[in-house]
CSV table of C-alpha atoms in Angstrom, one decimal:
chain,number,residue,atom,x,y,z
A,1,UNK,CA,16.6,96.5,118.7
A,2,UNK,CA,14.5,99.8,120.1
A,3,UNK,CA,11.8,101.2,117.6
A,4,UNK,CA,10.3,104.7,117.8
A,5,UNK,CA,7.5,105.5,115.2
A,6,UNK,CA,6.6,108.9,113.9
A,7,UNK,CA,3.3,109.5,112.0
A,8,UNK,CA,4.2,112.0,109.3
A,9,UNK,CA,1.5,114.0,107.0
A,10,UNK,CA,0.1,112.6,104.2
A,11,UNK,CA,0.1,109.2,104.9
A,12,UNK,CA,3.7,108.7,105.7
A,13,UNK,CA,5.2,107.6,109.1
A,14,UNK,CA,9.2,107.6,110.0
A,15,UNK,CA,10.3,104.4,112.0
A,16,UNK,CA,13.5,105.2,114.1
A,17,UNK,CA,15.6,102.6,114.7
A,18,UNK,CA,18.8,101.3,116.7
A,19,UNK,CA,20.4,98.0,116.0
A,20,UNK,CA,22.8,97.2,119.1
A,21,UNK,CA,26.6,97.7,119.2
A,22,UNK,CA,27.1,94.2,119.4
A,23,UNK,CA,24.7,93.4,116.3
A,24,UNK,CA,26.5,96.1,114.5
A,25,UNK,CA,30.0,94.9,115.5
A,26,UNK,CA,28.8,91.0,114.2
A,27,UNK,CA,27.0,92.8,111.1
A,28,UNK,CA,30.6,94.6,110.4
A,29,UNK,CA,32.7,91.1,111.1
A,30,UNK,CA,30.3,89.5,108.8
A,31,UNK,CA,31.3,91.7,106.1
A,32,UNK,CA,34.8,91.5,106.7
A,33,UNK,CA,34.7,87.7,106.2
A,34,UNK,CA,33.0,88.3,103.0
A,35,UNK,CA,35.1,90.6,101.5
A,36,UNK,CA,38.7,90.0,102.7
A,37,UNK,CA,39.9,88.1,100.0
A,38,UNK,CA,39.6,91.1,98.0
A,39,UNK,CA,42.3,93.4,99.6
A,40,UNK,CA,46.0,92.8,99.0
A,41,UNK,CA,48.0,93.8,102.3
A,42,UNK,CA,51.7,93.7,102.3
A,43,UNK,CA,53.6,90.9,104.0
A,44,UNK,CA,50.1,88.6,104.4
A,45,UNK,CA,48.9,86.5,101.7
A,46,UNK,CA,45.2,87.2,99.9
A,47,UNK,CA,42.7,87.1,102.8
A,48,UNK,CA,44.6,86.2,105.5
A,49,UNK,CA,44.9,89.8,106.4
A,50,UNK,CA,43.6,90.5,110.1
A,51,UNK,CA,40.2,92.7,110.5
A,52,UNK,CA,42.2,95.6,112.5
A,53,UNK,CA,45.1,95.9,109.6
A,54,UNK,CA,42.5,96.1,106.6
A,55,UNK,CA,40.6,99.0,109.2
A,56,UNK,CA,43.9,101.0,109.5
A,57,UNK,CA,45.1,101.0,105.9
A,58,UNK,CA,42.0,101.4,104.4
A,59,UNK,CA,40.0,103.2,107.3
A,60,UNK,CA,37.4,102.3,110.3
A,61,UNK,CA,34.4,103.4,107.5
A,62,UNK,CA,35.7,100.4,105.0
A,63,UNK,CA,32.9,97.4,105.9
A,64,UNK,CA,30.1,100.0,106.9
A,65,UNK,CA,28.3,99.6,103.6
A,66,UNK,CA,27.9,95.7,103.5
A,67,UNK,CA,28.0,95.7,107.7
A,68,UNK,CA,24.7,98.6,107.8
A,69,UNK,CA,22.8,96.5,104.5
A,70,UNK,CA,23.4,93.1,106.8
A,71,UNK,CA,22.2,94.5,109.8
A,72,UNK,CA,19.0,96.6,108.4
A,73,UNK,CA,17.9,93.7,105.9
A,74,UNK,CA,17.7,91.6,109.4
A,75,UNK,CA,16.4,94.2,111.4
A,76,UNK,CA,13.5,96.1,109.2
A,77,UNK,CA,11.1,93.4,108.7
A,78,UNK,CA,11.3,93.0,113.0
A,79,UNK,CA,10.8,97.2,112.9
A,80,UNK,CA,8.1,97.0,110.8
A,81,UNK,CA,5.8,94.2,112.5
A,82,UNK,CA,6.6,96.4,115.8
A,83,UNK,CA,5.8,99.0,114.3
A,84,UNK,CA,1.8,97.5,114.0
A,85,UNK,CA,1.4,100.0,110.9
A,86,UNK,CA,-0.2,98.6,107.7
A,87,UNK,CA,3.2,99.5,105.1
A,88,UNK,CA,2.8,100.0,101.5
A,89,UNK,CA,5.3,101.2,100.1
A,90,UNK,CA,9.2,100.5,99.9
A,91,UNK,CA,11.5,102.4,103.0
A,92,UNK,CA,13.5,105.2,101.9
A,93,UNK,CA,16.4,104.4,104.1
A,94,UNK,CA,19.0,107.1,106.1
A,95,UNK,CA,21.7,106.0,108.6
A,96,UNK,CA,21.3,108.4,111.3
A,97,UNK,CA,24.8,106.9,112.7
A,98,UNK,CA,27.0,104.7,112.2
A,99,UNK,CA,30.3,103.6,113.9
A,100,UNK,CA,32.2,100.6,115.1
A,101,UNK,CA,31.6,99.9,119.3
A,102,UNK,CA,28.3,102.0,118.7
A,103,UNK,CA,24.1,101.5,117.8
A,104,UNK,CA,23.5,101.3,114.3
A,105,UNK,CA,21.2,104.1,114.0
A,106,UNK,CA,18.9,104.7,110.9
A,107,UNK,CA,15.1,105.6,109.6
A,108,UNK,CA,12.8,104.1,107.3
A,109,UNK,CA,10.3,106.4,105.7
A,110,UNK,CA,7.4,104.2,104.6
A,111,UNK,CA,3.8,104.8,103.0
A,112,UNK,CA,1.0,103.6,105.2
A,113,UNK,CA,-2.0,102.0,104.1
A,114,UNK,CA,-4.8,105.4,104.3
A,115,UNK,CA,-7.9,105.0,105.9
A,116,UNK,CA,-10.9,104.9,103.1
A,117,UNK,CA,-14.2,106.7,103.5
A,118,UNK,CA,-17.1,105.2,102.3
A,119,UNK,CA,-19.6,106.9,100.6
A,120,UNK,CA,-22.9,105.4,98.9
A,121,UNK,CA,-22.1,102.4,97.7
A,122,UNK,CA,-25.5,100.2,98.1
A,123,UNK,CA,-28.4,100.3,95.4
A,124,UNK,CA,-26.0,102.3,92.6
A,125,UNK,CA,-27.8,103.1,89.9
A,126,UNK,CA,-26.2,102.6,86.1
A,127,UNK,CA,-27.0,101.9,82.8
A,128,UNK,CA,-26.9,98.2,82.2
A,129,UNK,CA,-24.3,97.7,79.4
A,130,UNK,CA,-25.7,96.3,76.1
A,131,UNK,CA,-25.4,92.4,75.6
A,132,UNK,CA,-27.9,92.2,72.5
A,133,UNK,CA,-26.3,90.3,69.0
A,134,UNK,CA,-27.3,92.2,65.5
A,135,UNK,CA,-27.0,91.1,62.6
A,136,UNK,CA,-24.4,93.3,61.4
A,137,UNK,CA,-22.3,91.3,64.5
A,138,UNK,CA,-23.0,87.8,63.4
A,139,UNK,CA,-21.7,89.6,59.6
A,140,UNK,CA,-18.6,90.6,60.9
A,141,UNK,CA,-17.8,87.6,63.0
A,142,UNK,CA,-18.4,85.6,59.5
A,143,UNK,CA,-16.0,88.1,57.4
A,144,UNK,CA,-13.4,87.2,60.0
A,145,UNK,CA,-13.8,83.3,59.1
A,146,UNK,CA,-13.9,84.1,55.6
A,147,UNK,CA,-10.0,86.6,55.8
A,148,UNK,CA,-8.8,83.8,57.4
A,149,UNK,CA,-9.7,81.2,55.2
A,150,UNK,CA,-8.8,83.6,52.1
A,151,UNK,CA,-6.2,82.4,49.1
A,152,UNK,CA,-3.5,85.0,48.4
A,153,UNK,CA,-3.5,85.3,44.4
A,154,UNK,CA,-0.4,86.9,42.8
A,155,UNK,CA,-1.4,90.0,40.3
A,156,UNK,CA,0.5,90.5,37.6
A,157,UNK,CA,-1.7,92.3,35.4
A,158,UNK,CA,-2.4,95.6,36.9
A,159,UNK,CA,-0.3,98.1,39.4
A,160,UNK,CA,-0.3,98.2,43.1
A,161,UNK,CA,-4.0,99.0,44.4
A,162,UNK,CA,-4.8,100.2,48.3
A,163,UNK,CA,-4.9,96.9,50.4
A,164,UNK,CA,-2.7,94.6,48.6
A,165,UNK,CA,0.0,92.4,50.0
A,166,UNK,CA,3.4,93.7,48.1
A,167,UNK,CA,6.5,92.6,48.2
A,168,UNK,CA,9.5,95.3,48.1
A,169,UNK,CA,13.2,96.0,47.8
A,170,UNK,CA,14.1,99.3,49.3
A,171,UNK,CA,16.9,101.7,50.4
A,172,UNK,CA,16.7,105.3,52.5
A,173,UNK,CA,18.9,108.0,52.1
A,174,UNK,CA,19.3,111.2,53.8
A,175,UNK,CA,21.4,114.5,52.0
A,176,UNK,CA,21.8,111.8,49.5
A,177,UNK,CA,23.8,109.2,51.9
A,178,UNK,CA,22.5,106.0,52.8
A,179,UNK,CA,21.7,105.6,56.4
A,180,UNK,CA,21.4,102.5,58.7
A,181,UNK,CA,18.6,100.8,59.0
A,182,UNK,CA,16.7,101.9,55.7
A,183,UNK,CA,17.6,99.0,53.8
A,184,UNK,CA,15.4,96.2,53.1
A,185,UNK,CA,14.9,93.3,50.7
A,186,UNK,CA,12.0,91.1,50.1
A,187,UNK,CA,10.1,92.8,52.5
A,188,UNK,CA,6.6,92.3,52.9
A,189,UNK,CA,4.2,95.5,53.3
A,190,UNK,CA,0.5,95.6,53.1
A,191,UNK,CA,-0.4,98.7,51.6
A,192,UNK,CA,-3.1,100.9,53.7
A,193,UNK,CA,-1.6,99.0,56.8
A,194,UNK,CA,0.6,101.8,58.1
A,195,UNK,CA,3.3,100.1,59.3
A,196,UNK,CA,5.8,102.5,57.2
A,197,UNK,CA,6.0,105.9,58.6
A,198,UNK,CA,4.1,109.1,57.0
A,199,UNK,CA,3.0,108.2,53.2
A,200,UNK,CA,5.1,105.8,52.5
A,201,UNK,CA,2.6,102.9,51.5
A,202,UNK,CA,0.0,105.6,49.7
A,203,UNK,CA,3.5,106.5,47.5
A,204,UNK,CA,3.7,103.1,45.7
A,205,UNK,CA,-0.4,103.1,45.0
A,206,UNK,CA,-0.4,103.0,40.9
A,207,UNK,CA,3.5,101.6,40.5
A,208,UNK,CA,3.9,98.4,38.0
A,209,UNK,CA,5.9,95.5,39.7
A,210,UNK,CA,9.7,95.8,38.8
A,211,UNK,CA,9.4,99.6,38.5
A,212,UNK,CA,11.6,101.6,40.5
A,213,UNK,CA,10.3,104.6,42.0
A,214,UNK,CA,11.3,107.1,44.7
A,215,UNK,CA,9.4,107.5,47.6
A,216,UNK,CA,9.5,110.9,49.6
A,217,UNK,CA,8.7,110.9,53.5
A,218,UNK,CA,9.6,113.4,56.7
A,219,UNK,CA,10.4,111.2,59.7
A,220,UNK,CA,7.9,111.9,63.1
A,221,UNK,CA,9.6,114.2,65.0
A,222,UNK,CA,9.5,111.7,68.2
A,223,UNK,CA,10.9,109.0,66.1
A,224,UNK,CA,12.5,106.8,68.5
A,225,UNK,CA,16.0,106.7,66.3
A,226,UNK,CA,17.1,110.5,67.4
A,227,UNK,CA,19.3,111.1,64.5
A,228,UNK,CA,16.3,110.7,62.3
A,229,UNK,CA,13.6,112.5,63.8
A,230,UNK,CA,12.4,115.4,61.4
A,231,UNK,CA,14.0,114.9,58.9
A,232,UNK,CA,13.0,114.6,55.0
A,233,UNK,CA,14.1,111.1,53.7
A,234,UNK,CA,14.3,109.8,49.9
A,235,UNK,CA,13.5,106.0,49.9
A,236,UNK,CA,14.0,104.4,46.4
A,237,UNK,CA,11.9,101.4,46.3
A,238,UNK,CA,11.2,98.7,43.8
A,239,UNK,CA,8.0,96.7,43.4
A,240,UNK,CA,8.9,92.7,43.2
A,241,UNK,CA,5.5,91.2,44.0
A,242,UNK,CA,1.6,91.8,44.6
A,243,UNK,CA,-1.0,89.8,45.9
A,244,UNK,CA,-5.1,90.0,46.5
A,245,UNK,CA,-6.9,88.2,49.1
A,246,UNK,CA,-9.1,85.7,47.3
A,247,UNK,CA,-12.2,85.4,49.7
A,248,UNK,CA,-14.0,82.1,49.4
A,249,UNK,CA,-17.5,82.4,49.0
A,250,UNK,CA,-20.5,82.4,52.1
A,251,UNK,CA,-22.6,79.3,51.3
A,252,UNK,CA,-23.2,75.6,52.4
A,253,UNK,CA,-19.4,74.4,51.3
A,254,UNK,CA,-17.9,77.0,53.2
A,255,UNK,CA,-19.6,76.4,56.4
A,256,UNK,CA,-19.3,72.5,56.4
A,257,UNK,CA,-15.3,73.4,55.7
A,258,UNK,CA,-14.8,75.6,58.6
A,259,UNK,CA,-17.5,74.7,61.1
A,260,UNK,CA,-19.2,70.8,61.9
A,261,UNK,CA,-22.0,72.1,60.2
A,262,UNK,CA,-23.6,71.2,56.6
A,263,UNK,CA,-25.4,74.4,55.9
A,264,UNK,CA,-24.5,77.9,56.2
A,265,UNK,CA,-28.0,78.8,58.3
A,266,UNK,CA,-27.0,76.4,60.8
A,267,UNK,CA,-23.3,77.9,61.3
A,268,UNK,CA,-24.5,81.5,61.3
A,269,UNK,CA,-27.1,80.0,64.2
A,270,UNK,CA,-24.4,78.1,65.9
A,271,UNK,CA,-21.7,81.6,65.7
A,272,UNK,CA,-24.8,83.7,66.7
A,273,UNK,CA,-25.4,81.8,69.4
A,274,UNK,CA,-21.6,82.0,70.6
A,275,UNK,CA,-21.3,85.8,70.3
A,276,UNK,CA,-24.1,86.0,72.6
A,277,UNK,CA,-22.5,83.9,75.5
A,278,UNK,CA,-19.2,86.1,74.7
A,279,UNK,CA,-21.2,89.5,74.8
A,280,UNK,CA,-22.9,87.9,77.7
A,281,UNK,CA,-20.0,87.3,80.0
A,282,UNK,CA,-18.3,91.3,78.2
A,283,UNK,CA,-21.5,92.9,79.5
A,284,UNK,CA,-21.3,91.4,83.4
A,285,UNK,CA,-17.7,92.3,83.4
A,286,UNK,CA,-18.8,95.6,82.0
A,287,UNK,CA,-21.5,96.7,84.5
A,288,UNK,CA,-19.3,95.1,87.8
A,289,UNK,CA,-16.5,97.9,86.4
A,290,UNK,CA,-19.5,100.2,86.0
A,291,UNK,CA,-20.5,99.5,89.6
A,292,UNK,CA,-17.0,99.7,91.3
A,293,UNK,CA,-15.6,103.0,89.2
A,294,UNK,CA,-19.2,104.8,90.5
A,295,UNK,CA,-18.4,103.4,94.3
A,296,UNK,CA,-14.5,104.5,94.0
A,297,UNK,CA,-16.2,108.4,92.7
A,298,UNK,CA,-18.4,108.0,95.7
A,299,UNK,CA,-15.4,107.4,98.0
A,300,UNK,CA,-12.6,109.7,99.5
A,301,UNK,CA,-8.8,108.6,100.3
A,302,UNK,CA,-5.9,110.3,100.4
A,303,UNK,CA,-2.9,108.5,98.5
A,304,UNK,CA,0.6,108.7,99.5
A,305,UNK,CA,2.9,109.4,96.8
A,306,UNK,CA,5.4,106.6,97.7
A,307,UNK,CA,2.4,104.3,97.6
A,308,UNK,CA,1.5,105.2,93.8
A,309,UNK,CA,5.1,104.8,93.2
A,310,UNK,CA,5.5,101.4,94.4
A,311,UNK,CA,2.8,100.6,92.5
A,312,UNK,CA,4.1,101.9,89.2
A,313,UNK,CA,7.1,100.1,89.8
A,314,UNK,CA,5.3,97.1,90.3
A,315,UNK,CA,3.7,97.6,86.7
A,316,UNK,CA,7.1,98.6,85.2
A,317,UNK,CA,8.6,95.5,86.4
A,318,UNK,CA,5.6,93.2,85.3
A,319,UNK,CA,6.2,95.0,82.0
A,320,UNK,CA,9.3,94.2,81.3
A,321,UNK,CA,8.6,90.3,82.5
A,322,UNK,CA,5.9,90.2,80.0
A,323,UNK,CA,8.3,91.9,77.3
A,324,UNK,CA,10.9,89.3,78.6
A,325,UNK,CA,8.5,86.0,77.7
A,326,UNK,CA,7.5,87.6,74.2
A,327,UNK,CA,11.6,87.6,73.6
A,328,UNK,CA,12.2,90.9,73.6
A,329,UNK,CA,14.1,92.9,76.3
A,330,UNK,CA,13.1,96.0,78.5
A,331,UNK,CA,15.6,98.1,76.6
A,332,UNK,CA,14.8,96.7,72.8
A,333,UNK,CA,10.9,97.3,73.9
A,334,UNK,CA,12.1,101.4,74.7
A,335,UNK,CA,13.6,102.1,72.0
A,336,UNK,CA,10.7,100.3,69.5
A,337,UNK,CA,8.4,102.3,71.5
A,338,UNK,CA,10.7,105.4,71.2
A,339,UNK,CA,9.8,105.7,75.0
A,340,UNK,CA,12.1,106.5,78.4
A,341,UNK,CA,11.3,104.5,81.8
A,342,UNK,CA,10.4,108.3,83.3
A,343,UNK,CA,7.7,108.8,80.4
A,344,UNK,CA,6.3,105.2,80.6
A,345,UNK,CA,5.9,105.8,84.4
A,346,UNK,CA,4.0,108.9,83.7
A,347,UNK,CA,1.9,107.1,81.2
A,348,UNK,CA,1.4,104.3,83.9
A,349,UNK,CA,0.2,106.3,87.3
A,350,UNK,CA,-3.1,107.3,86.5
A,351,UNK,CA,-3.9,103.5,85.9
A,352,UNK,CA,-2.0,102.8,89.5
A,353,UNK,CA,-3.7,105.1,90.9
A,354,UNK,CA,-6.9,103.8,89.3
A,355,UNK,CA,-5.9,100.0,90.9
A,356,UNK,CA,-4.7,101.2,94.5
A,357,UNK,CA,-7.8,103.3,94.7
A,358,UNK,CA,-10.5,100.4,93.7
A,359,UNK,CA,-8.5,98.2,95.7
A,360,UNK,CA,-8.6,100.2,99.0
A,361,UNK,CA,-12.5,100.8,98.2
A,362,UNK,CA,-13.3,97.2,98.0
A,363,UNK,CA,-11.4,96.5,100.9
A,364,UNK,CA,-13.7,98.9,103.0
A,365,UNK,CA,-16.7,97.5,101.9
A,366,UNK,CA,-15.5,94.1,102.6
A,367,UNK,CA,-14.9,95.4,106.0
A,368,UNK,CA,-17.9,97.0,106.7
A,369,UNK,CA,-20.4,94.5,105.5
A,370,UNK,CA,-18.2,92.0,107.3
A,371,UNK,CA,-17.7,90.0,104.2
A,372,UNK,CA,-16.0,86.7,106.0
A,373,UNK,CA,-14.4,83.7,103.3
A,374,UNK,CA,-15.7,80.5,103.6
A,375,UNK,CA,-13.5,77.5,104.3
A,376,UNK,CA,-15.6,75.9,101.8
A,377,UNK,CA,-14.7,79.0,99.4
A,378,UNK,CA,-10.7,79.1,99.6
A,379,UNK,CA,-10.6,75.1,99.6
A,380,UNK,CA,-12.5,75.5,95.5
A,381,UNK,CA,-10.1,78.5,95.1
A,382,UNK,CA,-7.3,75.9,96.0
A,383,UNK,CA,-8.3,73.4,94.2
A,384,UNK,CA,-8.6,75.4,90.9
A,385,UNK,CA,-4.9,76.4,91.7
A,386,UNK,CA,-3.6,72.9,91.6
A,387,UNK,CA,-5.8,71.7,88.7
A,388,UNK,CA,-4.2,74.6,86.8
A,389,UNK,CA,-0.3,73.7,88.2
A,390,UNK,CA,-1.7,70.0,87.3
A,391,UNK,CA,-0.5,69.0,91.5
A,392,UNK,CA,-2.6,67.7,93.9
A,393,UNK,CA,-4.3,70.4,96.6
A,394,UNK,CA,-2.5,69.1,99.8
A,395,UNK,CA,0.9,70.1,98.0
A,396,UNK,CA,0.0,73.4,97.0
A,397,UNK,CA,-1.1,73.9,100.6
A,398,UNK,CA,2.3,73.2,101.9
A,399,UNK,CA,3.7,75.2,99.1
A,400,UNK,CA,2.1,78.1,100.3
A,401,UNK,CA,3.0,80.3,103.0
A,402,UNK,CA,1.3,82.5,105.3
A,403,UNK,CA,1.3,85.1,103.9
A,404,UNK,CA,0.4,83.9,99.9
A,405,UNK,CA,-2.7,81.8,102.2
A,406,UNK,CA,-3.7,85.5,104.0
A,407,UNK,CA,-3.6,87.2,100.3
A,408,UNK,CA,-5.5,85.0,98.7
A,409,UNK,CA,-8.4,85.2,101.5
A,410,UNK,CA,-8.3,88.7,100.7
A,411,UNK,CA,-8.6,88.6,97.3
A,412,UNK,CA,-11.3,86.7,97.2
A,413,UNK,CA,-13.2,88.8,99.7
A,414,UNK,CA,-12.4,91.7,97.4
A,415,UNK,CA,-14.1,90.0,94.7
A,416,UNK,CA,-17.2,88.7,97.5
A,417,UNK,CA,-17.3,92.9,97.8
A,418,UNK,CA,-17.7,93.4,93.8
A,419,UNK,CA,-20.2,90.2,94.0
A,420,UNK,CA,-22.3,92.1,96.5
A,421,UNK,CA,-22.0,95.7,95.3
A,422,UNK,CA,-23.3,94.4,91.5
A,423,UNK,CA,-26.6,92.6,93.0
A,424,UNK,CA,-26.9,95.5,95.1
A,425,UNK,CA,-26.8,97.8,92.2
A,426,UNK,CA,-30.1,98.9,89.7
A,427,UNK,CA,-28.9,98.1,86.3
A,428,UNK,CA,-32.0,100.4,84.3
């Protein structure tokens, strides 16, 4: 293999190169062996047909595609440690030539890792965020407890009020016809909670249970279902149920029944007391991102588009794992969302650009206050590993390769870097 590299503006670089005849020619036999039983030639059973007779019916050209994705997925990663650039982004692949007895030729345009320029990033000065606990906070956390230890009481005496729990039967029509997915029955709706489109839930304020009424909406014009966007719809709905929250009440009984405490001053101490490790540990985590987004201002990089691509790929793809363990696919998530790939990709790149740049900012800091990893420090970053994957350390180390060991170091000099820029920093 012969390598030629090219830096290219913005970032980019082109790597050239040519994969021997002889490669090729094994790359191209290779995918003859894996594809022959496919073709039926005349006067030889399935997949005993010779190379040379599958060639000439079907022409030289007819293993190029497999033979050319053999021979670059063996010969890129060689290219691109030759290459001794720092790649970041996926290569946009063209075969420059291709033919049987001859070098494979082809290019890789890649994204290279761009060079960071520092600019004040020691003794940053920001507003230290706000950790204190009111009263008002210790109030809220306590009407929390008490919704979820509330009774639901069926109402039966008086119409449908703003925040009950209703039950309802209900069908949608448009131009008088029934459409699908309008019908429901015994569905539960909170009323005030929004969940129904326009004024749906404000509509059945003041209606008695077992009264019918008819409901009048306009669907959003981006409503995900096309062939109801914008247009007026005439639900008729019936009442079957209401409930109330019954709230217990905030004394003694109620604390020793949700809390291992016998008196309600004691559990408003003890929640008190919680809240402010909680707003503790939300205010450090609040002035290290206070710290890093005034070093990333203070710094200047130039992005390669491919890079903040690969990058919102990366988050598309996590997206649609995470979607994936909740039980829902990519595609059912899109269309509840009423959202295309393109327009969650646009909503995504300002936060990968957000990442890539705070990333490549740490990095240089790390780098220019030599920030080194202890041994001592990645052996307690291992061994929190394999207590969480319940395995013993000297597994997970053999587990681990190279390059997951190498990442790792560098993640937790990255977070050394955010370490030293906060006690750098004056909170005022």
């Amino acid at each position: 293999m012969s390598l030629q590299v090219e830096k290219l503006e913005k970032n980019m670089a082109k790597l050239t190169v040519e994969v021997p005849a002889e490669q090729f020619d094994k790359a191209i036999k290779a995918a003859y062996d894996k594809n022959k039983n496919r073709f039926n030639i005349p006067g030889f059973r399935k997949g005993k047909a010779p190379q040379a007779m599958i060639e000439k019916m079907y022409g030289p050209g007819v293993f190029y595609e497999d033979a050319a994705n053999e021979a670059i997925d063996e010969s890129y990663p060689g290219a691109m440690k030759e290459s001794g650039l720092e790649i970041v982004s996926r290569p946009e692949i063209d075969i420059i030539q291709i033919e049987k007895g001859k070098d494979l030729i082809y290019t890789a345009t890649v994204a290279v890792k761009p060079e960071v320029t520092l600019g004040d990033y020691k003794g940053i000065e920001i507003e230290r965020a706000d950790a204190a606990v009111s009263d008002e906070d210790v109030e809220a956390e306590l009407k929390k407890v008490q919704d979820q230890n509330a009774r639901l009481v069926s109402v039966e005496d008086r119409p449908v009020a703003d925040g009950d729990q209703t039950v309802i039967d209900f069908e949608g029509f448009i131009d008088g016809q029934a459409f699908d997915g309008g019908k429901g029955t015994d569905y539960p709706l909170t009323i005030g909670s929004h969940s129904f489109i326009d004024t749906f839930e404000e509509q059945l304020v003041g209606k008695s249970i077992g009264q019918e009424c008819e409901v009048n909406v306009t669907f959003p014009a981006e409503y995900h279902a096309k062939e109801l966007a914008g247009k007026p719809a005439l639900f008729k709905v019936m009442v079957k149920e209401i409930k109330v929250k019954e709230l217990p009440d905030l004394n003694d009984e109620f604390a020793s029944e949700v809390s291992e405490f016998e008196t309600l001053d004691e559990y408003k101490a003890d929640v008190r007391a919680k809240l402010a490790e909680k707003k503790d540990r939300a205010a450090a985590t609040e002035n290290e991102n206070r710290v890093v987004d005034k070093v990333v201002a203070n710094a200047s990089m130039e992005l390669p588009d491919a890079m903040v691509e690969n990058e919102v790929m990366n988050m598309l793809q996590d997206t649609a794992r995470r979607m994936q363990s909740q039980g829902m696919s990519f595609d059912q998530y899109m269309k509840f969302t009423g959202m295309t790939p393109d327009t969650l990709k646009e909503q995504m790149r300002p936060q990968a650009v957000r990442r890539i740049q705070t990333r490549l900012v740490l990095e240089a800091v790390a780098a220019a206050e030599n920030i080194q990893v202890s041994d001592e420090r990645i052996n307690e970053e291992l061994q929190k590993m394999a207590d969480s994957y319940k395995m013993e350390v000297e597994k997970l180390r053999e587990y681990m390769g190279e390059f997951e060991k190498e990442q790792m170091k560098k993640d937790l000099a990255v977070q050394e870097a955010v370490d030293f820029l906060v006690a750098e920093a004056k909170l005022v």
